[in-house]
Structure formats: C-alpha cells, structure tokens
CSV table of C-alpha atoms in Angstrom, one decimal:
chain,number,residue,atom,x,y,z
A,1,UNK,CA,35.8,-9.6,-22.4
A,2,UNK,CA,33.9,-10.3,-19.1
A,3,UNK,CA,37.1,-10.0,-17.2
A,4,UNK,CA,37.6,-6.5,-18.6
A,5,UNK,CA,34.0,-5.6,-18.0
A,6,UNK,CA,34.4,-6.5,-14.3
A,7,UNK,CA,37.5,-4.3,-14.0
A,8,UNK,CA,35.6,-1.5,-15.6
A,9,UNK,CA,32.8,-2.0,-13.0
A,10,UNK,CA,35.4,-2.4,-10.2
A,11,UNK,CA,34.0,-5.8,-9.3
A,12,UNK,CA,36.5,-8.5,-8.3
A,13,UNK,CA,34.2,-11.5,-8.7
A,14,UNK,CA,30.6,-12.4,-9.7
A,15,UNK,CA,28.2,-13.9,-7.1
A,16,UNK,CA,26.8,-17.4,-7.4
A,17,UNK,CA,23.5,-16.4,-9.1
A,18,UNK,CA,25.4,-14.2,-11.7
A,19,UNK,CA,27.8,-17.2,-12.6
A,20,UNK,CA,24.8,-19.5,-12.9
A,21,UNK,CA,23.0,-17.1,-15.2
A,22,UNK,CA,26.1,-16.7,-17.4
A,23,UNK,CA,26.4,-20.5,-17.8
A,24,UNK,CA,22.7,-20.9,-18.5
A,25,UNK,CA,22.7,-18.2,-21.1
A,26,UNK,CA,25.3,-20.1,-23.1
A,27,UNK,CA,22.8,-23.1,-23.6
A,28,UNK,CA,19.4,-21.6,-24.4
A,29,UNK,CA,16.6,-19.5,-23.2
A,30,UNK,CA,16.7,-18.6,-19.5
A,31,UNK,CA,14.2,-17.8,-16.7
A,32,UNK,CA,16.3,-16.1,-14.0
A,33,UNK,CA,14.6,-15.9,-10.6
A,34,UNK,CA,16.4,-14.0,-7.9
A,35,UNK,CA,15.5,-11.5,-5.1
A,36,UNK,CA,15.5,-7.7,-5.6
A,37,UNK,CA,19.0,-6.4,-5.0
A,38,UNK,CA,20.8,-9.6,-5.8
A,39,UNK,CA,22.5,-8.4,-9.0
A,40,UNK,CA,20.2,-9.6,-11.8
A,41,UNK,CA,21.1,-6.8,-14.1
A,42,UNK,CA,24.7,-8.1,-14.6
A,43,UNK,CA,23.3,-11.6,-14.7
A,44,UNK,CA,21.6,-10.8,-18.1
A,45,UNK,CA,23.9,-8.1,-19.4
A,46,UNK,CA,27.4,-9.9,-19.2
A,47,UNK,CA,26.1,-12.8,-21.5
A,48,UNK,CA,25.5,-10.2,-24.2
A,49,UNK,CA,29.2,-9.4,-24.5
A,50,UNK,CA,29.8,-12.7,-26.3
A,51,UNK,CA,27.0,-12.4,-28.7
A,52,UNK,CA,27.1,-8.8,-29.8
A,53,UNK,CA,28.6,-8.5,-33.3
A,54,UNK,CA,30.4,-5.0,-34.1
A,55,UNK,CA,29.9,-5.5,-37.7
A,56,UNK,CA,26.0,-5.4,-37.4
A,57,UNK,CA,24.9,-1.6,-37.6
A,58,UNK,CA,21.4,-2.2,-36.3
A,59,UNK,CA,19.7,-3.2,-33.0
A,60,UNK,CA,20.8,-6.7,-32.0
A,61,UNK,CA,19.3,-6.9,-28.4
A,62,UNK,CA,16.0,-5.5,-27.0
A,63,UNK,CA,15.4,-5.1,-23.2
A,64,UNK,CA,11.8,-4.6,-22.1
A,65,UNK,CA,11.4,-3.2,-18.5
A,66,UNK,CA,8.3,-2.0,-16.6
A,67,UNK,CA,9.5,1.5,-15.5
A,68,UNK,CA,11.6,4.2,-16.9
A,69,UNK,CA,13.8,4.4,-13.7
A,70,UNK,CA,14.8,0.7,-14.3
A,71,UNK,CA,15.5,1.5,-18.0
A,72,UNK,CA,17.9,4.3,-17.0
A,73,UNK,CA,19.5,2.2,-14.4
A,74,UNK,CA,20.3,-0.7,-16.9
A,75,UNK,CA,21.6,1.9,-19.4
A,76,UNK,CA,24.0,3.2,-16.8
A,77,UNK,CA,25.3,-0.3,-15.9
A,78,UNK,CA,25.8,-1.2,-19.6
A,79,UNK,CA,27.6,2.0,-20.2
A,80,UNK,CA,29.9,1.4,-17.1
A,81,UNK,CA,30.8,-2.0,-18.6
A,82,UNK,CA,32.4,0.0,-21.4
A,83,UNK,CA,32.0,-2.6,-24.2
A,84,UNK,CA,32.2,-0.2,-27.0
A,85,UNK,CA,28.6,-1.0,-28.1
A,86,UNK,CA,26.1,1.7,-28.3
A,87,UNK,CA,23.0,1.7,-26.0
A,88,UNK,CA,19.9,3.9,-25.9
A,89,UNK,CA,16.7,4.1,-23.8
A,90,UNK,CA,13.1,4.8,-24.7
A,91,UNK,CA,10.4,5.5,-22.2
A,92,UNK,CA,7.3,7.6,-21.4
A,93,UNK,CA,8.2,11.1,-20.4
A,94,UNK,CA,11.3,11.1,-22.5
A,95,UNK,CA,11.1,13.3,-25.7
A,96,UNK,CA,10.1,11.2,-28.7
A,97,UNK,CA,12.1,13.6,-31.0
A,98,UNK,CA,15.4,12.7,-29.0
A,99,UNK,CA,14.6,8.9,-29.2
A,100,UNK,CA,13.9,9.0,-33.0
A,101,UNK,CA,17.3,11.1,-33.5
A,102,UNK,CA,19.0,8.3,-31.4
A,103,UNK,CA,17.4,5.5,-33.3
A,104,UNK,CA,18.4,7.1,-36.7
A,105,UNK,CA,21.9,5.7,-35.8
A,106,UNK,CA,20.6,2.5,-34.1
A,107,UNK,CA,22.2,1.1,-30.9
A,108,UNK,CA,23.4,-2.4,-30.5
A,109,UNK,CA,21.3,-2.6,-27.3
A,110,UNK,CA,17.9,-0.9,-27.0
A,111,UNK,CA,16.3,-0.6,-23.5
A,112,UNK,CA,12.7,0.6,-23.2
A,113,UNK,CA,9.2,0.4,-21.6
A,114,UNK,CA,6.7,-1.7,-23.6
A,115,UNK,CA,4.5,1.3,-24.3
A,116,UNK,CA,7.2,3.4,-25.8
A,117,UNK,CA,8.9,0.7,-27.7
A,118,UNK,CA,5.5,-0.2,-29.2
A,119,UNK,CA,5.1,3.3,-30.1
A,120,UNK,CA,8.4,3.3,-32.1
A,121,UNK,CA,7.7,0.0,-33.7
A,122,UNK,CA,4.3,1.3,-35.1
A,123,UNK,CA,6.2,4.3,-36.7
A,124,UNK,CA,9.0,2.0,-37.9
A,125,UNK,CA,11.6,4.1,-36.0
A,126,UNK,CA,14.1,1.1,-36.1
A,127,UNK,CA,14.4,-2.3,-37.9
A,128,UNK,CA,13.8,-5.5,-35.9
A,129,UNK,CA,15.4,-7.8,-38.5
A,130,UNK,CA,18.7,-8.1,-36.6
A,131,UNK,CA,17.3,-8.4,-33.1
A,132,UNK,CA,18.5,-11.9,-31.9
A,133,UNK,CA,18.0,-11.5,-28.2
A,134,UNK,CA,15.1,-10.4,-26.1
A,135,UNK,CA,15.3,-9.7,-22.3
A,136,UNK,CA,12.1,-9.2,-20.3
A,137,UNK,CA,13.4,-7.7,-17.1
A,138,UNK,CA,11.1,-7.7,-13.9
A,139,UNK,CA,8.6,-9.6,-16.0
A,140,UNK,CA,6.1,-10.1,-13.2
A,141,UNK,CA,6.1,-6.4,-12.5
A,142,UNK,CA,5.5,-5.7,-16.3
A,143,UNK,CA,2.5,-8.0,-16.2
A,144,UNK,CA,1.2,-6.3,-13.0
A,145,UNK,CA,1.5,-2.9,-14.6
A,146,UNK,CA,-0.7,-4.2,-17.6
A,147,UNK,CA,1.9,-4.3,-20.3
A,148,UNK,CA,0.9,-7.7,-21.7
A,149,UNK,CA,-0.8,-6.3,-24.8
A,150,UNK,CA,2.2,-4.1,-25.7
A,151,UNK,CA,4.7,-6.9,-25.0
A,152,UNK,CA,2.7,-9.3,-27.2
A,153,UNK,CA,2.7,-6.8,-30.1
A,154,UNK,CA,6.4,-6.2,-29.8
A,155,UNK,CA,7.4,-9.9,-29.6
A,156,UNK,CA,5.4,-10.6,-32.7
A,157,UNK,CA,7.7,-8.1,-34.5
A,158,UNK,CA,10.7,-9.9,-33.9
A,159,UNK,CA,11.0,-12.5,-36.5
A,160,UNK,CA,14.7,-13.6,-35.9
A,161,UNK,CA,14.9,-14.1,-32.2
A,162,UNK,CA,17.4,-16.8,-31.1
A,163,UNK,CA,17.5,-16.3,-27.3
A,164,UNK,CA,15.1,-15.1,-24.7
A,165,UNK,CA,15.9,-14.2,-21.1
A,166,UNK,CA,13.2,-13.6,-18.6
A,167,UNK,CA,13.9,-12.3,-15.1
A,168,UNK,CA,11.6,-12.0,-12.1
A,169,UNK,CA,11.8,-11.5,-8.4
A,170,UNK,CA,8.8,-14.0,-7.9
A,171,UNK,CA,8.1,-17.4,-9.3
A,172,UNK,CA,5.2,-17.8,-11.7
A,173,UNK,CA,3.0,-20.9,-12.1
A,174,UNK,CA,3.4,-20.7,-15.8
A,175,UNK,CA,5.1,-18.5,-18.2
A,176,UNK,CA,2.6,-16.8,-20.7
A,177,UNK,CA,2.8,-18.3,-24.2
A,178,UNK,CA,3.2,-14.9,-25.9
A,179,UNK,CA,6.8,-14.7,-24.5
A,180,UNK,CA,7.7,-17.5,-26.9
A,181,UNK,CA,9.8,-19.1,-24.2
A,182,UNK,CA,9.6,-23.0,-24.1
A,183,UNK,CA,11.8,-25.4,-22.2
A,184,UNK,CA,14.0,-22.7,-20.6
A,185,UNK,CA,16.8,-23.3,-18.3
A,186,UNK,CA,15.6,-22.1,-14.9
A,187,UNK,CA,18.1,-20.3,-12.6
A,188,UNK,CA,16.2,-20.1,-9.3
A,189,UNK,CA,17.9,-18.3,-6.4
A,190,UNK,CA,14.8,-17.1,-4.7
A,191,UNK,CA,15.2,-19.4,-1.7
A,192,UNK,CA,19.1,-19.4,-1.9
A,193,UNK,CA,20.5,-19.0,1.5
A,194,UNK,CA,23.5,-17.0,0.4
A,195,UNK,CA,21.1,-14.4,-0.9
A,196,UNK,CA,19.2,-14.0,2.4
A,197,UNK,CA,19.4,-10.6,3.6
A,198,UNK,CA,20.6,-9.6,7.0
A,199,UNK,CA,17.3,-7.8,7.8
A,200,UNK,CA,15.9,-6.9,11.3
A,201,UNK,CA,12.2,-6.5,11.5
A,202,UNK,CA,10.9,-4.2,14.2
A,203,UNK,CA,7.5,-2.8,15.1
A,204,UNK,CA,6.4,0.5,16.4
A,205,UNK,CA,3.0,0.5,18.1
A,206,UNK,CA,0.8,3.4,17.5
A,207,UNK,CA,-2.9,4.4,17.6
A,208,UNK,CA,-4.3,5.4,14.2
A,209,UNK,CA,-4.7,9.0,15.4
A,210,UNK,CA,-1.1,9.3,16.5
A,211,UNK,CA,0.5,7.7,13.5
A,212,UNK,CA,2.1,10.8,12.0
A,213,UNK,CA,3.5,11.7,15.6
A,214,UNK,CA,4.9,8.2,15.7
A,215,UNK,CA,6.5,8.5,12.3
A,216,UNK,CA,8.1,11.9,13.3
A,217,UNK,CA,9.4,10.3,16.5
A,218,UNK,CA,10.8,7.4,14.6
A,219,UNK,CA,12.5,9.5,12.0
A,220,UNK,CA,14.0,11.6,14.8
A,221,UNK,CA,15.3,8.3,16.3
A,222,UNK,CA,16.8,7.1,12.9
A,223,UNK,CA,18.4,10.5,12.3
A,224,UNK,CA,20.5,11.1,9.3
A,225,UNK,CA,20.7,7.6,7.9
A,226,UNK,CA,19.3,6.8,4.4
A,227,UNK,CA,15.7,5.9,4.8
A,228,UNK,CA,12.7,5.0,2.6
A,229,UNK,CA,9.1,5.6,4.1
A,230,UNK,CA,6.5,3.5,2.1
A,231,UNK,CA,2.9,4.5,1.7
A,232,UNK,CA,0.1,2.8,-0.4
A,233,UNK,CA,-1.1,5.9,-2.3
A,234,UNK,CA,0.5,9.1,-3.7
A,235,UNK,CA,-2.1,11.1,-1.7
A,236,UNK,CA,-0.6,9.8,1.4
A,237,UNK,CA,2.8,10.6,0.2
A,238,UNK,CA,2.0,14.2,-0.5
A,239,UNK,CA,0.0,14.6,3.0
A,240,UNK,CA,2.9,13.1,5.0
A,241,UNK,CA,5.4,15.2,3.1
A,242,UNK,CA,3.5,18.5,3.9
A,243,UNK,CA,3.3,17.6,7.6
A,244,UNK,CA,7.0,16.6,7.8
A,245,UNK,CA,8.2,19.9,6.1
A,246,UNK,CA,5.9,21.7,8.8
A,247,UNK,CA,7.8,20.0,11.5
A,248,UNK,CA,11.2,20.7,10.0
A,249,UNK,CA,12.2,17.3,8.6
A,250,UNK,CA,14.1,17.7,5.2
A,251,UNK,CA,13.2,15.2,2.6
A,252,UNK,CA,12.0,14.4,-0.9
A,253,UNK,CA,9.0,12.5,-2.4
A,254,UNK,CA,8.7,10.0,-5.2
A,255,UNK,CA,5.5,8.7,-6.9
A,256,UNK,CA,4.1,7.9,-10.4
A,257,UNK,CA,2.1,11.1,-10.9
A,258,UNK,CA,5.2,13.4,-10.5
A,259,UNK,CA,6.8,14.9,-13.7
A,260,UNK,CA,9.6,12.7,-14.9
A,261,UNK,CA,12.2,15.5,-14.4
A,262,UNK,CA,11.1,15.8,-10.7
A,263,UNK,CA,11.1,12.0,-10.3
A,264,UNK,CA,14.7,11.9,-11.7
A,265,UNK,CA,15.8,14.7,-9.5
A,266,UNK,CA,14.4,13.2,-6.3
A,267,UNK,CA,16.2,9.9,-6.9
A,268,UNK,CA,19.4,11.6,-7.9
A,269,UNK,CA,19.4,13.8,-4.6
A,270,UNK,CA,18.7,10.6,-2.6
A,271,UNK,CA,21.4,8.8,-4.4
A,272,UNK,CA,24.0,11.5,-3.9
A,273,UNK,CA,23.2,12.0,-0.3
A,274,UNK,CA,21.6,15.6,-0.5
A,275,UNK,CA,18.5,14.0,1.0
A,276,UNK,CA,18.6,11.2,3.5
A,277,UNK,CA,14.8,10.7,3.5
A,278,UNK,CA,12.4,9.7,0.6
A,279,UNK,CA,8.7,9.3,1.1
A,280,UNK,CA,7.3,7.0,-1.7
A,281,UNK,CA,4.7,4.7,-3.0
A,282,UNK,CA,5.6,1.1,-4.0
A,283,UNK,CA,6.9,2.6,-7.3
A,284,UNK,CA,10.3,2.7,-5.5
A,285,UNK,CA,10.1,-0.8,-4.1
A,286,UNK,CA,11.7,-2.4,-7.3
A,287,UNK,CA,14.2,-1.7,-10.0
A,288,UNK,CA,15.6,1.6,-8.8
A,289,UNK,CA,19.3,2.4,-8.4
A,290,UNK,CA,19.3,3.6,-4.9
A,291,UNK,CA,22.0,1.6,-3.1
A,292,UNK,CA,22.9,1.5,0.7
A,293,UNK,CA,19.5,2.2,2.3
A,294,UNK,CA,19.8,1.4,6.0
A,295,UNK,CA,16.1,1.8,7.0
A,296,UNK,CA,12.7,1.0,5.4
A,297,UNK,CA,9.6,2.2,7.2
A,298,UNK,CA,6.0,0.8,6.4
A,299,UNK,CA,4.1,3.9,7.2
A,300,UNK,CA,1.0,2.0,5.7
A,301,UNK,CA,1.1,-1.8,5.5
A,302,UNK,CA,1.4,-3.3,2.0
A,303,UNK,CA,-1.6,-5.2,0.6
A,304,UNK,CA,0.3,-8.5,0.1
A,305,UNK,CA,3.4,-10.4,1.0
A,306,UNK,CA,5.1,-9.9,-2.3
A,307,UNK,CA,5.0,-6.1,-1.9
A,308,UNK,CA,6.3,-6.5,1.7
A,309,UNK,CA,9.4,-8.5,0.5
A,310,UNK,CA,10.0,-6.1,-2.4
A,311,UNK,CA,9.9,-3.0,0.0
A,312,UNK,CA,12.3,-4.7,2.4
A,313,UNK,CA,14.4,-5.7,-0.5
A,314,UNK,CA,15.5,-2.0,-0.8
A,315,UNK,CA,17.7,-2.5,2.3
A,316,UNK,CA,20.1,-5.2,3.4
A,317,UNK,CA,21.1,-5.6,-0.2
A,318,UNK,CA,24.0,-7.8,-1.2
A,319,UNK,CA,26.2,-8.0,1.9
A,320,UNK,CA,24.7,-5.1,3.8
A,321,UNK,CA,22.6,-5.0,6.9
A,322,UNK,CA,19.2,-3.2,7.2
A,323,UNK,CA,16.2,-2.5,9.4
A,324,UNK,CA,12.6,-2.6,8.4
A,325,UNK,CA,10.1,-0.8,10.7
A,326,UNK,CA,6.2,-1.6,10.8
A,327,UNK,CA,4.0,1.1,12.3
A,328,UNK,CA,1.2,-1.1,13.8
A,329,UNK,CA,-1.9,-0.6,15.8
A,330,UNK,CA,-2.0,-2.6,19.1
A,331,UNK,CA,-4.0,-5.5,17.4
A,332,UNK,CA,-2.7,-5.3,14.0
A,333,UNK,CA,-0.9,-8.4,12.6
A,334,UNK,CA,0.6,-9.3,9.3
A,335,UNK,CA,-0.8,-12.7,8.2
A,336,UNK,CA,2.5,-13.8,6.4
A,337,UNK,CA,4.8,-13.0,9.4
A,338,UNK,CA,5.7,-16.3,11.3
A,339,UNK,CA,7.4,-14.4,14.2
A,340,UNK,CA,6.3,-11.4,15.9
A,341,UNK,CA,8.7,-8.6,15.2
A,342,UNK,CA,10.7,-7.0,18.0
A,343,UNK,CA,8.9,-3.9,19.6
A,344,UNK,CA,10.8,-0.6,19.2
A,345,UNK,CA,10.5,2.0,22.0
A,346,UNK,CA,10.7,5.6,20.9
A,347,UNK,CA,12.5,8.3,22.9
A,348,UNK,CA,10.7,11.0,24.8
A,349,UNK,CA,13.2,13.7,24.0
A,350,UNK,CA,13.2,14.3,20.3
A,351,UNK,CA,16.1,15.8,18.1
A,352,UNK,CA,15.5,16.8,14.5
A,353,UNK,CA,17.8,14.8,12.0
A,354,UNK,CA,20.8,16.8,11.0
A,355,UNK,CA,20.6,18.2,7.4
A,356,UNK,CA,22.9,16.4,4.9
A,357,UNK,CA,26.4,17.9,4.5
A,358,UNK,CA,25.8,17.7,0.9
A,359,UNK,CA,23.7,19.8,-1.7
A,360,UNK,CA,23.2,19.4,-5.4
A,361,UNK,CA,24.6,21.6,-8.1
A,362,UNK,CA,22.6,21.9,-11.2
A,363,UNK,CA,24.3,22.5,-14.7
A,364,UNK,CA,22.1,23.1,-17.7
A,365,UNK,CA,24.2,20.9,-20.0
A,366,UNK,CA,24.6,17.2,-20.6
A,367,UNK,CA,25.5,14.4,-22.9
A,368,UNK,CA,23.7,15.8,-25.9
A,369,UNK,CA,25.9,19.1,-25.5
A,370,UNK,CA,28.9,16.8,-25.5
A,371,UNK,CA,29.6,17.4,-21.7
A,372,UNK,CA,31.1,14.6,-19.7
A,373,UNK,CA,32.1,14.1,-16.1
A,374,UNK,CA,35.7,15.1,-16.8
A,375,UNK,CA,34.6,18.4,-18.0
A,376,UNK,CA,32.5,19.0,-14.9
A,377,UNK,CA,35.3,17.8,-12.5
A,378,UNK,CA,37.8,20.2,-14.3
A,379,UNK,CA,35.4,23.2,-14.0
A,380,UNK,CA,34.5,22.6,-10.3
A,381,UNK,CA,38.0,21.9,-9.0
A,382,UNK,CA,39.9,24.5,-11.1
A,383,UNK,CA,37.6,27.4,-11.7
A,384,UNK,CA,35.3,26.6,-8.7
A,385,UNK,CA,38.3,26.2,-6.4
A,386,UNK,CA,36.7,23.0,-4.8
A,387,UNK,CA,38.9,20.5,-3.0
A,388,UNK,CA,38.4,16.9,-4.2
A,389,UNK,CA,36.6,15.8,-0.9
A,390,UNK,CA,34.2,18.7,-1.4
A,391,UNK,CA,32.8,17.0,-4.6
A,392,UNK,CA,30.6,14.0,-4.5
A,393,UNK,CA,28.6,11.9,-6.9
A,394,UNK,CA,28.3,13.4,-10.4
A,395,UNK,CA,25.4,12.4,-12.9
A,396,UNK,CA,25.2,13.5,-16.5
A,397,UNK,CA,21.8,13.3,-18.1
A,398,UNK,CA,20.9,14.1,-21.8
A,399,UNK,CA,20.6,18.0,-21.3
A,400,UNK,CA,21.6,18.5,-17.6
A,401,UNK,CA,24.1,17.3,-15.1
A,402,UNK,CA,24.1,17.3,-11.3
A,403,UNK,CA,26.9,17.2,-8.9
A,404,UNK,CA,27.0,16.6,-5.1
A,405,UNK,CA,28.9,19.5,-3.4
A,406,UNK,CA,29.5,20.1,0.3
A,407,UNK,CA,26.7,22.4,1.6
A,408,UNK,CA,29.1,24.8,3.2
A,409,UNK,CA,30.9,25.4,-0.2
A,410,UNK,CA,28.1,25.4,-2.8
A,411,UNK,CA,27.1,29.2,-2.7
A,412,UNK,CA,30.6,30.3,-3.0
A,413,UNK,CA,31.0,27.9,-5.8
A,414,UNK,CA,28.0,29.3,-7.7
A,415,UNK,CA,29.5,32.8,-7.3
A,416,UNK,CA,32.8,31.7,-8.7
A,417,UNK,CA,31.3,30.0,-11.8
A,418,UNK,CA,28.9,32.8,-12.7
A,419,UNK,CA,31.0,33.9,-15.7
A,420,UNK,CA,32.5,30.6,-16.6
A,421,UNK,CA,31.9,28.5,-19.7
A,422,UNK,CA,31.9,24.7,-20.3
A,423,UNK,CA,33.2,23.8,-23.8
A,424,UNK,CA,33.3,27.4,-24.7
A,425,UNK,CA,29.6,27.7,-24.1
A,426,UNK,CA,27.9,29.8,-21.3
A,427,UNK,CA,25.4,27.5,-19.4
A,428,UNK,CA,23.3,28.1,-16.3
A,429,UNK,CA,24.8,26.8,-13.0
A,430,UNK,CA,22.8,27.1,-9.9
A,431,UNK,CA,21.8,25.3,-6.6
A,432,UNK,CA,19.2,22.6,-7.4
A,433,UNK,CA,16.0,23.2,-5.5
C-alpha cells in the first residue's frame, strides 16, 4: 500500500527520517522531531495506511494542527496519496455549515485546528468512539499559539486512543501530560547532517532611515526569483507593501488579520508563480505549502533563534539551495550567529524585477460543485484554445478553482470562455485580481 502511495505521489524513495518514523509508528507512541521542510507530513501520514479500516464508517484518525494553512496542506497530501479513505478539514474562517454537512458522512481522517475541532465536539458534530489515532502536528507551534486548553479538552473526549504521534521542529524539555503520551519512541533528526540545508547567509548593511531603499535595491538585485520578505508585525507588512507598490514592485502580502479567502489566494498565486514576492509575518515561517523558495529576506530581525531558523527553513528545503538575507545596521549583531554573514553589496543601477509570465484565472466553481482538474483542463485547452505549455498549476477548492495561465494568453482566454459552461452550468470565469 505504501509503494502504491509513493507511486501516486511520484516519489521514488522515502528519506531517512520518514523511514525511521514509519518503523517507530509500528511499535507505539512517537515523538517525531525534524526541521521544517524535511517531509514530516509523509512521516506521519504513511503509517495510517496500515491502520485505517475501510469497514469503520466513522472518524478513525484525528490530526490537530496550529493553522488553517497547515490543515489544508495535509489534506492535499493525503488526497494525493489516493488511499480511497475520505478526509475532511475543519478550521476557523471555513463555513461551519459546510463542515457539519461533511461530518454528517464522517471521514476516516479528520484534520483541524484545535479551536474548530473543539467547537464541533461541543456540538456533537461527530462521534469520537472510533478514533484510535491522534496526531499533534507542529505541537510546539500549537502551544505557542495558546491552544493548550482546546487540545486538553479534545484529548479528554477521545476514550479509545491506541496511538499518539507528536511532531515538532523544536525539542521540548518535557511533553505536557495532557497529551497522554508516555514512554514514546523518539525519532530525532533535528541535528541530522543529511537534513542540514544548503543555505547561504548574507547581510546587507543599512541605516534605519534607508531601510526601505535598501530592501528595494535588494529586491531589484534578486529579480524575478521566488522570495519571502519577513516582518515582525502585520502593520509593517502593510506599510512596506504600499511603498513597494508605489515603486512598481509587483507582490502580494500574507498575515493573520487578512480574510481567509485573501490569504488562500495570496498563497495560491505565490505557489503558481503569478507572484514571485510575498511580504509576510512569521505566520508564513512554518507549515505552509510554498515550495522552491530561493530567497528569504529578514526585513525585521526575529525576536529569537527559533523563529530565525523557521524563517530560513522556508528556503533550501530538501535538496535545494537557498539564500537568506539579513538587513542590518552597522553595529547590529545576532547573538545566536557564530560566524559573521557575508556582506552583500547592492548595485548602483537598479532594474525593476520583471513581472511573472503567469497570471491566475478564477473559476467560480469547485469540489462541492462536482468540478475537478480534468474538467478545467478540458475547458481551457478545448474551448479556451490554450496550448498545454500555456497552462500551469490548477487548484480546486470547495467553491472556486484557480489556474495559472500565461499572462499573454489570459485576456483572450477569458473572452473565449464568456459563453461556455462547465458540467452544463454557466459559471463566472475571470482574471483573479
């Protein structure tokens, strides 16, 4: 079954950490410690394939995560495994009505944030009697976000647990007793050399008053490569964004106070290459499905070493290389850096980064409307007269879908599709703004 799952995922072999997690899960409770970006999700999903029972019509596995983005990401990976078992997600900002409808025909695997799962348990939206496995993913982050009370309540409602798997990107001095984990098998790859990222650290020296000019120059030097710029507060994200737009740098933003739909769209456009640049808070430092980021920029320095590591963990993932830039004043130092980073000189002559060759098409129909990727590909290639190479990443959400389309073809495409239907239904199709 695992062999088939890897074929579906187009993965030839598991890494050392994933193999160790798979073996440990056969023997008992597991604490899985491994850096961000090392593939922990498969480390805890693949063991489920041997313990899920198709004869049980109710929830068997509960996965608690600290953020809605992480919940969606795990759901996507589990669906890509194509095990035949149903999976659903529950999280704040997602309509409760849709979730209750989903739970009326319970999934085998339920993924959710503690607040929303607790909400459903208080309203008895699903039975916990058949839940035999609990996974606490990014557990340290869940504690940091203040979910201890919700998690304590939820775990008390699980009378028949046989297995607990806790994952974390940082080591804890002790595991809180409310988890119910005792004598776990620890799989610790935090210091593993094979997981050490190929990351270059560089510093750009700047006076505080010139910091935005410095960022602008640096982004011009980086050009059209995938880049995350980290700030400590959402106000800084908004302020920097306004100033960069004024200077003609195309980008998107991501922070916790944005509407859920706007957050999802920002990540989606970053994933599909419509935007190369994302200005964000530390919300994007962990648990998000945004692969192949080449550059991380610390516009504001993080408050601690752990956050610094997680930010840098967004680049140089798995076997890739990456560069992390620190914007520092002349006398500024990071206490946890053993070696001084290489100083980067910025060019005098600046050239604005080229806009992405991709743009995003919005289709007002999704999974709940019985629309899938095959339907969208058929529509865009046949009725929209697109060539295969003009079509990029397609993502189908509950009530909407998005497709990356070559920018020079998208307006013509929208005109061609004005009168077309999907599954005999007229739906709005437009360029996503």
